[in-house]
């Protein structure tokens, strides 16, 4: 391992797939925290386009969504001067490392992954890429010797698999990888769908009306989605683990995260009020939180040059770490080093 951990800042790696539309769950469960903690750490935030194509994507749409996610990272407060923002396919080390890690990962570990089981169950034909998805994710993380991986609850299992892969490789070939920790938020790790609070809000369903609030939704759409949010037949507005109250709890968690008020204060604030008032207030809090994000997003999307520069710089910074690391990995497994050739 070529990092002397004690002397350096904590390294953070995380990513978002440019498939579907980013929603408030992605923001509260992941991106907002990345932005809040970035100044204390060394950060790599990736747009994982290679993961996205594990299920078919229209190429034109994929290009647009990839830029969208990059613009939203910046609009949500990730500072490209501090944090490295880059596109996964711009750094070839991710694919190279994945092949090597494939060779130390038993297939049995992959077929057990919850996300694979769920996604493969609804597809007629399952690509090898879909099965291999978590190994690519392990490469993302391990190439940067990341100490921490801030994610929502649904990604915890993949980070745990990354730990298993790192430990197995280290045992076989000697200490090579930092074994990373998944970092989940205390609140907001699993924002639920507004149209069905028994399920998590999901990017692939964000276009279904009423399912999610997308980060780029206009105020009227947000009011409409929250107004229609499924709650329960009761009247009590309180935080609760009771599955019956999952809808109300979801709205309260969103309110809590966006206002930073204590749970006690929030319950006191809503005491005696009805669900209609709760929904109105939650909608307004969301609209206010998204307003500056949407303004910045619009300006970034209308000026492609700024985003192109951020992504080019990010790819160079990411390659400077991942390039030497993949050389170290290749040397570990016994690949012969290529002799430098004049003129090449
Ligand atoms: P993705 O693109 O599905 O989601 C991006 C991030 O948002 C979180 N998230 C949520 N958090 C709270 N409530 C929700 N309803 C919700 N939905 C999504 C996710 O947990 C995630 O943190 N495989 C990853 C991308 C990835 C990655 C990585 C992540 C690829 N390589 C390396 C970390 C490290 C994914 O599909 O996330």
mmCIF file with all atom_site columns, C-alpha atoms in Angstrom, residues 17-19 48-57 62 88 98 115-116 119-120 123 125-137 158:
data_model
loop_
_atom_site.group_PDB
_atom_site.id
_atom_site.type_symbol
_atom_site.label_atom_id
_atom_site.label_alt_id
_atom_site.label_comp_id
_atom_site.label_asym_id
_atom_site.label_entity_id
_atom_site.label_seq_id
_atom_site.pdbx_PDB_ins_code
_atom_site.Cartn_x
_atom_site.Cartn_y
_atom_site.Cartn_z
_atom_site.occupancy
_atom_site.B_iso_or_equiv
_atom_site.pdbx_formal_charge
_atom_site.auth_seq_id
_atom_site.auth_comp_id
_atom_site.auth_asym_id
_atom_site.auth_atom_id
_atom_site.pdbx_PDB_model_num
ATOM 1  C CA . UNK A 1 17  ? -25.487 6.332   -11.629 1.00 0.00 ? 17  UNK A CA 1
ATOM 2  C CA . UNK A 1 18  ? -26.604 8.618   -14.462 1.00 0.00 ? 18  UNK A CA 1
ATOM 3  C CA . UNK A 1 19  ? -29.713 6.520   -15.024 1.00 0.00 ? 19  UNK A CA 1
ATOM 4  C CA . UNK A 1 48  ? -20.705 6.011   -12.757 1.00 0.00 ? 48  UNK A CA 1
ATOM 5  C CA . UNK A 1 49  ? -21.719 5.713   -16.410 1.00 0.00 ? 49  UNK A CA 1
ATOM 6  C CA . UNK A 1 50  ? -20.223 2.209   -16.702 1.00 0.00 ? 50  UNK A CA 1
ATOM 7  C CA . UNK A 1 51  ? -22.594 1.037   -13.972 1.00 0.00 ? 51  UNK A CA 1
ATOM 8  C CA . UNK A 1 52  ? -25.526 2.680   -15.760 1.00 0.00 ? 52  UNK A CA 1
ATOM 9  C CA . UNK A 1 53  ? -25.110 0.530   -18.890 1.00 0.00 ? 53  UNK A CA 1
ATOM 10 C CA . UNK A 1 54  ? -25.540 -2.716  -16.938 1.00 0.00 ? 54  UNK A CA 1
ATOM 11 C CA . UNK A 1 55  ? -29.141 -2.201  -18.050 1.00 0.00 ? 55  UNK A CA 1
ATOM 12 C CA . UNK A 1 56  ? -29.776 -0.759  -21.521 1.00 0.00 ? 56  UNK A CA 1
ATOM 13 C CA . UNK A 1 57  ? -29.612 3.047   -21.777 1.00 0.00 ? 57  UNK A CA 1
ATOM 14 C CA . UNK A 1 62  ? -27.117 8.591   -21.182 1.00 0.00 ? 62  UNK A CA 1
ATOM 15 C CA . UNK A 1 88  ? -16.020 6.787   -14.436 1.00 0.00 ? 88  UNK A CA 1
ATOM 16 C CA . UNK A 1 98  ? -12.407 -4.785  -12.317 1.00 0.00 ? 98  UNK A CA 1
ATOM 17 C CA . UNK A 1 115 ? -29.902 -5.488  -5.766  1.00 0.00 ? 115 UNK A CA 1
ATOM 18 C CA . UNK A 1 116 ? -28.882 -8.165  -8.296  1.00 0.00 ? 116 UNK A CA 1
ATOM 19 C CA . UNK A 1 119 ? -33.076 -6.280  -10.808 1.00 0.00 ? 119 UNK A CA 1
ATOM 20 C CA . UNK A 1 120 ? -32.525 -9.676  -12.447 1.00 0.00 ? 120 UNK A CA 1
ATOM 21 C CA . UNK A 1 123 ? -35.546 -8.828  -16.671 1.00 0.00 ? 123 UNK A CA 1
ATOM 22 C CA . UNK A 1 125 ? -32.210 -11.501 -20.109 1.00 0.00 ? 125 UNK A CA 1
ATOM 23 C CA . UNK A 1 126 ? -29.612 -10.535 -17.513 1.00 0.00 ? 126 UNK A CA 1
ATOM 24 C CA . UNK A 1 127 ? -26.267 -9.144  -18.668 1.00 0.00 ? 127 UNK A CA 1
ATOM 25 C CA . UNK A 1 128 ? -22.974 -10.353 -17.210 1.00 0.00 ? 128 UNK A CA 1
ATOM 26 C CA . UNK A 1 129 ? -22.392 -6.693  -16.342 1.00 0.00 ? 129 UNK A CA 1
ATOM 27 C CA . UNK A 1 130 ? -25.391 -6.665  -14.007 1.00 0.00 ? 130 UNK A CA 1
ATOM 28 C CA . UNK A 1 131 ? -23.964 -9.596  -12.057 1.00 0.00 ? 131 UNK A CA 1
ATOM 29 C CA . UNK A 1 132 ? -20.508 -8.026  -12.060 1.00 0.00 ? 132 UNK A CA 1
ATOM 30 C CA . UNK A 1 133 ? -21.801 -4.597  -11.018 1.00 0.00 ? 133 UNK A CA 1
ATOM 31 C CA . UNK A 1 134 ? -20.562 -4.810  -7.388  1.00 0.00 ? 134 UNK A CA 1
ATOM 32 C CA . UNK A 1 135 ? -17.031 -5.739  -8.514  1.00 0.00 ? 135 UNK A CA 1
ATOM 33 C CA . UNK A 1 136 ? -16.893 -2.566  -10.612 1.00 0.00 ? 136 UNK A CA 1
ATOM 34 C CA . UNK A 1 137 ? -18.121 -0.688  -7.552  1.00 0.00 ? 137 UNK A CA 1
ATOM 35 C CA . UNK A 1 158 ? -22.132 -3.433  -1.875  1.00 0.00 ? 158 UNK A CA 1
#
